[in-house]
mmCIF file of C-alpha atoms in Angstrom:
data_model
loop_
_atom_site.group_PDB
_atom_site.id
_atom_site.type_symbol
_atom_site.label_atom_id
_atom_site.label_comp_id
_atom_site.label_asym_id
_atom_site.label_seq_id
_atom_site.Cartn_x
_atom_site.Cartn_y
_atom_site.Cartn_z
ATOM 1 C CA CYS Y 1 95.699 90.015 62.874
ATOM 2 C CA GLU Y 2 95.029 87.692 65.809
ATOM 3 C CA THR Y 3 91.245 88.046 65.385
ATOM 4 C CA CYS Y 4 90.633 87.325 61.706
ATOM 5 C CA SER Y 5 94.076 85.857 60.778
ATOM 6 C CA GLU Y 6 93.673 87.327 57.284
ATOM 7 C CA GLU Y 7 94.883 90.920 57.156
ATOM 8 C CA GLU Y 8 98.159 92.470 58.223
ATOM 9 C CA ALA Y 9 97.982 93.776 61.804
ATOM 10 C CA LYS Y 10 98.006 97.573 62.264
ATOM 11 C CA TYR Y 11 97.028 98.008 65.911
ATOM 12 C CA ARG Y 12 98.058 96.469 69.225
ATOM 13 C CA CYS Y 13 95.790 96.498 72.273
ATOM 14 C CA PRO Y 14 97.450 98.376 75.171
ATOM 15 C CA ARG Y 15 95.915 95.988 77.711
ATOM 16 C CA CYS Y 16 96.161 92.444 76.346
ATOM 17 C CA MET Y 17 98.751 93.119 73.596
ATOM 18 C CA LYS Y 18 96.631 91.411 70.923
ATOM 19 C CA TYR Y 19 97.254 92.500 67.319
ATOM 20 C CA SER Y 20 94.323 93.712 65.175
ATOM 21 C CA CYS Y 21 93.940 94.931 61.621
ATOM 22 C CA SER Y 22 90.829 97.104 61.794
ATOM 23 C CA LEU Y 23 88.266 98.744 64.058
ATOM 24 C CA LEU Y 24 85.913 95.806 63.490
ATOM 25 C CA CYS Y 25 88.514 93.292 64.690
ATOM 26 C CA VAL Y 26 89.359 95.522 67.657
ATOM 27 C CA LYS Y 27 85.705 95.471 68.726
ATOM 28 C CA LYS Y 28 85.494 91.700 68.191
ATOM 29 C CA HIS Y 29 88.554 90.982 70.332
ATOM 30 C CA LYS Y 30 87.248 93.254 73.114
ATOM 31 C CA LEU Y 31 83.944 91.404 73.098
ATOM 32 C CA ALA Y 32 85.530 87.935 72.985
ATOM 33 C CA LEU Y 33 88.098 88.580 75.727
ATOM 34 C CA SER Y 34 86.060 91.084 77.796
ATOM 35 C CA CYS Y 35 88.921 93.503 77.278
ATOM 36 C CA ASN Y 36 88.382 97.223 77.813
ATOM 37 C CA GLY Y 37 91.445 98.240 75.809
ATOM 38 C CA VAL Y 38 92.843 100.365 78.650
ATOM 39 C CA ARG Y 39 96.427 99.738 79.703
ATOM 40 C CA ASP Y 40 96.738 98.089 83.115
ATOM 41 C CA LYS Y 41 98.771 100.612 85.118
ATOM 42 C CA THR Y 42 99.177 98.203 88.045
ATOM 43 C CA ALA Y 43 100.342 95.152 86.091
ATOM 44 C CA PHE Y 44 103.370 93.397 87.576
ATOM 45 C CA VAL Y 45 106.743 94.282 86.074
ATOM 46 C CA SER Y 46 109.859 92.429 87.206
ATOM 47 C CA VAL Y 47 112.878 94.382 88.397
ATOM 48 C CA ASN Y 48 114.930 93.218 85.410
ATOM 49 C CA GLU Y 49 112.354 94.623 82.976
ATOM 50 C CA PHE Y 50 111.675 97.821 84.925
ATOM 51 C CA THR Y 51 112.533 100.904 82.848
ATOM 52 C CA ASP Y 52 112.262 104.667 83.146
ATOM 53 C CA LEU Y 53 108.942 104.466 81.299
ATOM 54 C CA ASN Y 54 107.566 102.167 84.014
ATOM 55 C CA LEU Y 55 108.757 104.619 86.657
ATOM 56 C CA LEU Y 56 107.071 107.491 84.832
ATOM 57 C CA SER Y 57 103.897 105.433 84.511
ATOM 58 C CA ASP Y 58 103.865 104.743 88.269
ATOM 59 C CA TYR Y 59 104.416 108.434 89.010
ATOM 60 C CA ARG Y 60 101.506 109.457 86.779
ATOM 61 C CA PHE Y 61 99.342 106.753 88.345
ATOM 62 C CA LEU Y 62 100.002 108.189 91.826
ATOM 63 C CA GLU Y 63 99.181 111.674 90.509
ATOM 64 C CA ASP Y 64 95.843 110.362 89.195
ATOM 65 C CA VAL Y 65 95.104 108.795 92.587
ATOM 66 C CA GLY Y 66 95.851 112.115 94.293
ATOM 67 C CA ARG Y 67 93.545 114.003 91.932
ATOM 68 C CA THR Y 68 90.764 111.458 92.431
ATOM 69 C CA ALA Y 69 91.063 111.663 96.227
ATOM 70 C CA ASP Y 70 91.016 115.464 96.110
ATOM 71 C CA ALA Y 71 87.957 115.444 93.844
ATOM 72 C CA ALA Y 72 86.182 113.084 96.241
ATOM 73 C CA ALA Y 73 86.906 115.430 99.157
ATOM 74 C CA ARG Y 74 85.345 118.296 97.191
ATOM 75 C CA HIS Y 75 82.272 116.297 96.148
ATOM 76 C CA PRO Y 76 78.924 117.989 96.947
ATOM 77 C CA THR Y 77 77.899 115.116 99.241
ATOM 78 C CA VAL Y 78 80.699 116.081 101.635
ATOM 79 C CA HIS Y 79 79.148 119.545 101.882
ATOM 80 C CA SER Y 80 75.654 118.143 102.309
ATOM 81 C CA PRO Y 81 73.240 119.667 104.850
ATOM 82 C CA THR Y 82 73.510 116.470 106.950
ATOM 83 C CA THR Y 83 77.253 116.928 107.383
ATOM 84 C CA LYS Y 84 76.843 120.609 108.196
ATOM 85 C CA LYS Y 85 74.076 119.784 110.673
ATOM 86 C CA LEU Y 86 76.316 117.311 112.529
ATOM 87 C CA LEU Y 87 79.112 119.880 112.753
ATOM 88 C CA TYR Y 88 76.699 122.529 113.982
ATOM 89 C CA CYS Y 89 75.383 120.119 116.623
ATOM 90 C CA LEU Y 90 78.940 119.278 117.755
ATOM 91 C CA ARG Y 91 79.880 122.953 118.080
ATOM 92 C CA ASN Y 92 76.620 123.694 119.908
ATOM 93 C CA LYS Y 93 77.207 120.900 122.441
ATOM 94 C CA ALA Y 94 80.740 122.168 123.021
ATOM 95 C CA ARG Y 95 79.467 125.710 123.544
ATOM 96 C CA ARG Y 96 77.144 124.449 126.282
ATOM 97 C CA CYS Y 97 80.211 123.026 128.016
ATOM 98 C CA ASN Y 98 81.948 126.431 127.737
ATOM 99 C CA ILE Y 99 84.265 125.182 124.979
ATOM 100 C CA ASP Y 100 84.760 127.300 121.870
ATOM 101 C CA LEU Y 101 85.037 124.535 119.259
ATOM 102 C CA ARG Y 102 85.831 125.726 115.735
ATOM 103 C CA THR Y 103 85.911 123.646 112.566
ATOM 104 C CA LEU Y 104 87.942 124.182 109.405
ATOM 105 C CA PRO Y 105 86.671 124.099 105.799
ATOM 106 C CA ILE Y 106 86.641 120.840 103.858
ATOM 107 C CA GLY Y 107 90.083 120.041 102.462
ATOM 108 C CA PHE Y 108 92.132 120.928 105.542
ATOM 109 C CA THR Y 109 94.072 118.031 107.055
ATOM 110 C CA LYS Y 110 92.740 118.557 110.587
ATOM 111 C CA ARG Y 111 89.155 118.536 109.251
ATOM 112 C CA ARG Y 112 89.738 115.177 107.541
ATOM 113 C CA GLU Y 113 91.491 113.701 110.578
ATOM 114 C CA ASN Y 114 89.002 114.795 113.224
ATOM 115 C CA SER Y 115 86.919 111.911 114.590
ATOM 116 C CA THR Y 116 85.394 113.698 117.606
ATOM 117 C CA THR Y 117 81.810 112.665 118.380
ATOM 118 C CA PHE Y 118 79.166 113.442 120.988
ATOM 119 C CA ASN Y 119 77.131 110.622 122.530
ATOM 120 C CA CYS Y 120 73.640 111.990 123.202
ATOM 121 C CA MET Y 121 72.673 109.013 125.381
ATOM 122 C CA GLU Y 122 75.675 109.409 127.680
ATOM 123 C CA LYS Y 123 75.845 113.199 127.161
ATOM 124 C CA LYS Y 124 79.569 112.823 126.736
ATOM 125 C CA PHE Y 125 82.218 113.865 124.202
ATOM 126 C CA TYR Y 126 84.555 111.287 122.717
ATOM 127 C CA TRP Y 127 87.497 113.365 121.569
ATOM 128 C CA HIS Y 128 90.024 112.982 118.826
ATOM 129 C CA LEU Y 129 93.235 113.823 120.671
ATOM 130 C CA LYS Y 130 96.855 114.325 119.664
ATOM 131 C CA LEU Y 131 99.716 113.915 122.144
ATOM 132 C CA VAL Y 132 103.065 115.526 121.315
ATOM 133 C CA PHE Y 133 106.269 114.684 123.195
ATOM 134 C CA PRO Y 134 108.727 117.358 121.971
ATOM 135 C CA HIS Y 135 111.793 116.047 123.813
ATOM 136 C CA CYS Y 136 111.540 112.715 121.952
ATOM 137 C CA HIS Y 137 110.114 114.100 118.688
ATOM 138 C CA ALA Y 138 107.165 111.733 119.045
ATOM 139 C CA GLU Y 139 103.465 112.173 118.277
ATOM 140 C CA TYR Y 140 100.525 109.886 119.024
ATOM 141 C CA THR Y 141 96.902 110.170 117.906
ATOM 142 C CA LEU Y 142 94.107 108.913 120.144
ATOM 143 C CA LYS Y 143 90.508 108.393 119.029
ATOM 144 C CA GLY Y 144 87.370 108.172 121.123
ATOM 145 C CA VAL Y 145 88.854 109.571 124.343
ATOM 146 C CA PRO Y 146 85.952 110.116 126.826
ATOM 147 C CA ASP Y 147 85.775 113.636 128.220
ATOM 148 C CA ASP Y 148 85.547 112.427 131.842
ATOM 149 C CA LYS Y 149 88.933 110.714 131.706
ATOM 150 C CA THR Y 150 91.714 112.477 133.599
ATOM 151 C CA LEU Y 151 94.844 113.599 131.796
ATOM 152 C CA ALA Y 152 96.944 111.433 134.116
ATOM 153 C CA ASP Y 153 95.010 108.331 133.002
ATOM 154 C CA ILE Y 154 95.339 109.361 129.354
ATOM 155 C CA LEU Y 155 99.128 109.582 129.695
ATOM 156 C CA LYS Y 156 99.569 106.342 131.662
ATOM 157 C CA PRO Y 157 99.930 104.078 128.586
ATOM 158 C CA TYR Y 158 102.752 106.338 127.383
ATOM 159 C CA ILE Y 159 104.900 107.531 130.284
ATOM 160 C CA ASP Y 160 103.955 105.352 133.253
ATOM 161 C CA PRO Y 161 106.957 103.098 134.120
ATOM 162 C CA VAL Y 162 104.664 100.161 134.946
ATOM 163 C CA GLU Y 163 101.539 100.463 132.774
ATOM 164 C CA SER Y 164 103.030 101.878 129.554
ATOM 165 C CA ASP Y 165 103.609 99.805 126.446
ATOM 166 C CA PRO Y 166 107.245 98.517 126.379
ATOM 167 C CA VAL Y 167 107.919 99.830 122.863
ATOM 168 C CA VAL Y 168 106.410 103.252 123.606
ATOM 169 C CA CYS Y 169 108.134 103.300 126.999
ATOM 170 C CA GLN Y 170 111.507 102.776 125.359
ATOM 171 C CA ARG Y 171 110.913 105.577 122.880
ATOM 172 C CA LEU Y 172 109.746 107.954 125.623
ATOM 173 C CA LYS Y 173 112.378 106.809 128.098
ATOM 174 C CA ILE Y 174 113.326 110.360 129.070
ATOM 175 C CA TYR Y 175 109.747 110.832 130.326
ATOM 176 C CA THR Y 176 109.355 107.491 132.082
ATOM 177 C CA VAL Y 177 112.538 107.893 134.154
ATOM 178 C CA SER Y 178 111.567 111.418 135.235
ATOM 179 C CA PRO Y 179 109.445 112.050 138.349
ATOM 180 C CA GLN Y 180 105.763 112.641 137.630
ATOM 181 C CA SER Y 181 106.082 116.049 139.298
ATOM 182 C CA ASP Y 182 108.380 117.157 136.445
ATOM 183 C CA VAL Y 183 105.789 116.349 133.762
ATOM 184 C CA GLN Y 184 103.948 119.389 132.465
ATOM 185 C CA ILE Y 185 100.973 119.283 130.063
ATOM 186 C CA LEU Y 186 100.521 122.324 127.837
ATOM 187 C CA MET Y 187 97.995 123.358 125.196
ATOM 188 C CA LYS Y 188 98.570 126.140 122.698
ATOM 189 C CA ILE Y 189 96.360 129.217 123.009
ATOM 190 C CA GLU Y 190 94.678 129.857 119.667
ATOM 191 C CA ASN Y 191 94.064 133.223 117.954
ATOM 192 C CA ARG Y 192 97.283 134.879 119.075
ATOM 193 C CA LYS Y 193 99.898 136.614 116.932
ATOM 194 C CA GLN Y 194 102.732 134.502 115.575
ATOM 195 C CA ASN Y 195 105.288 136.486 117.564
ATOM 196 C CA SER Y 196 103.297 136.026 120.785
ATOM 197 C CA VAL Y 197 102.658 132.284 121.053
ATOM 198 C CA ARG Y 198 101.594 131.204 124.541
ATOM 199 C CA TYR Y 199 100.453 127.964 126.171
ATOM 200 C CA ASN Y 200 97.991 127.087 128.918
ATOM 201 C CA GLU Y 201 99.196 124.686 131.597
ATOM 202 C CA LEU Y 202 96.677 121.907 132.223
ATOM 203 C CA ASP Y 203 95.936 120.010 135.418
ATOM 204 C CA ALA Y 204 96.746 116.302 135.055
ATOM 205 C CA SER Y 205 94.523 115.354 137.990
ATOM 206 C CA ARG Y 206 91.387 116.847 136.393
ATOM 207 C CA SER Y 207 89.279 115.461 133.545
ATOM 208 C CA LEU Y 208 89.810 116.328 129.908
ATOM 209 C CA LEU Y 209 86.505 118.206 129.859
ATOM 210 C CA ASP Y 210 87.445 120.358 132.852
ATOM 211 C CA ASN Y 211 90.753 121.245 131.239
ATOM 212 C CA LEU Y 212 89.118 122.230 127.948
ATOM 213 C CA LYS Y 213 86.527 124.542 129.480
ATOM 214 C CA GLY Y 214 87.066 128.172 128.574
ATOM 215 C CA LYS Y 215 89.492 127.243 125.778
ATOM 216 C CA VAL Y 216 89.378 127.769 122.002
ATOM 217 C CA ILE Y 217 89.858 124.473 120.138
ATOM 218 C CA ILE Y 218 90.351 124.213 116.397
ATOM 219 C CA GLU Y 219 88.974 120.786 115.350
ATOM 220 C CA TYR Y 220 90.558 118.778 118.201
ATOM 221 C CA PRO Y 221 92.888 119.295 121.197
ATOM 222 C CA THR Y 222 96.645 118.901 120.841
ATOM 223 C CA LEU Y 223 98.465 118.370 124.133
ATOM 224 C CA PHE Y 224 102.194 118.990 124.507
ATOM 225 C CA VAL Y 225 103.874 116.905 127.201
ATOM 226 C CA VAL Y 226 107.112 118.531 128.392
ATOM 227 C CA LEU Y 227 109.516 118.221 131.299
ATOM 228 C CA LYS Y 228 110.122 121.218 133.531
ATOM 229 C CA THR Y 229 113.794 120.314 133.979
ATOM 230 C CA LEU Y 230 114.504 120.435 130.239
ATOM 231 C CA LYS Y 231 114.657 123.643 128.239
ATOM 232 C CA ASN Y 232 111.916 124.273 125.689
ATOM 233 C CA ASP Y 233 110.627 127.281 123.756
ATOM 234 C CA MET Y 234 107.070 127.014 125.053
ATOM 235 C CA VAL Y 235 106.070 130.032 127.137
ATOM 236 C CA VAL Y 236 103.211 129.483 129.568
ATOM 237 C CA LEU Y 237 100.670 132.314 129.741
ATOM 238 C CA GLY Y 238 101.573 134.702 132.552
ATOM 239 C CA GLN Y 239 105.265 133.849 132.636
#
């Protein structure tokens, strides 16, 4: 026993690996070393010493993290009246702008992601926005997009040959080399049958708010940027 040095050791601490002979010595060593006796699941293990047991331990640790995160999302404070009041206020402001904004229950990915806010002083929405470029299999998430910004200005950092970021420009090269007249901005129409999916064509010269009026939005807008010259499966309403 590494505590009393008298009796034969029977136990080994999972955390500090100290040997003890009895419950009394276990308590003494915990007090002396400020040890909680719980195995350190994040302790460093070299590659040479890494075994299947370490892999299993890491996997179980990640499972515990997932369970903890899920439990936090379901905590009563998330469903508090304050949170519900803010959501109700956001939906009410959208309704006054002729936008049918709908929110999902707690636990849905879009509900967790959504960062849309309404500034009462400026009387302006700052939208959480997702841009999808199907021809390049690329997606970008924007936060705090003011509702008075035109769609053309929103897309400039992505597909404008001069103002776009070089890395993004290279990835979306098929868009940047195409004439602006070929660029089409679509938004999926919600609450339609799966076999009858349709899209609304938006006006790039008008503001985001103007384009969202009269539309149903679930959590936040998702805009699909396509090229008219390339084939896609998106059918515009009325075609």
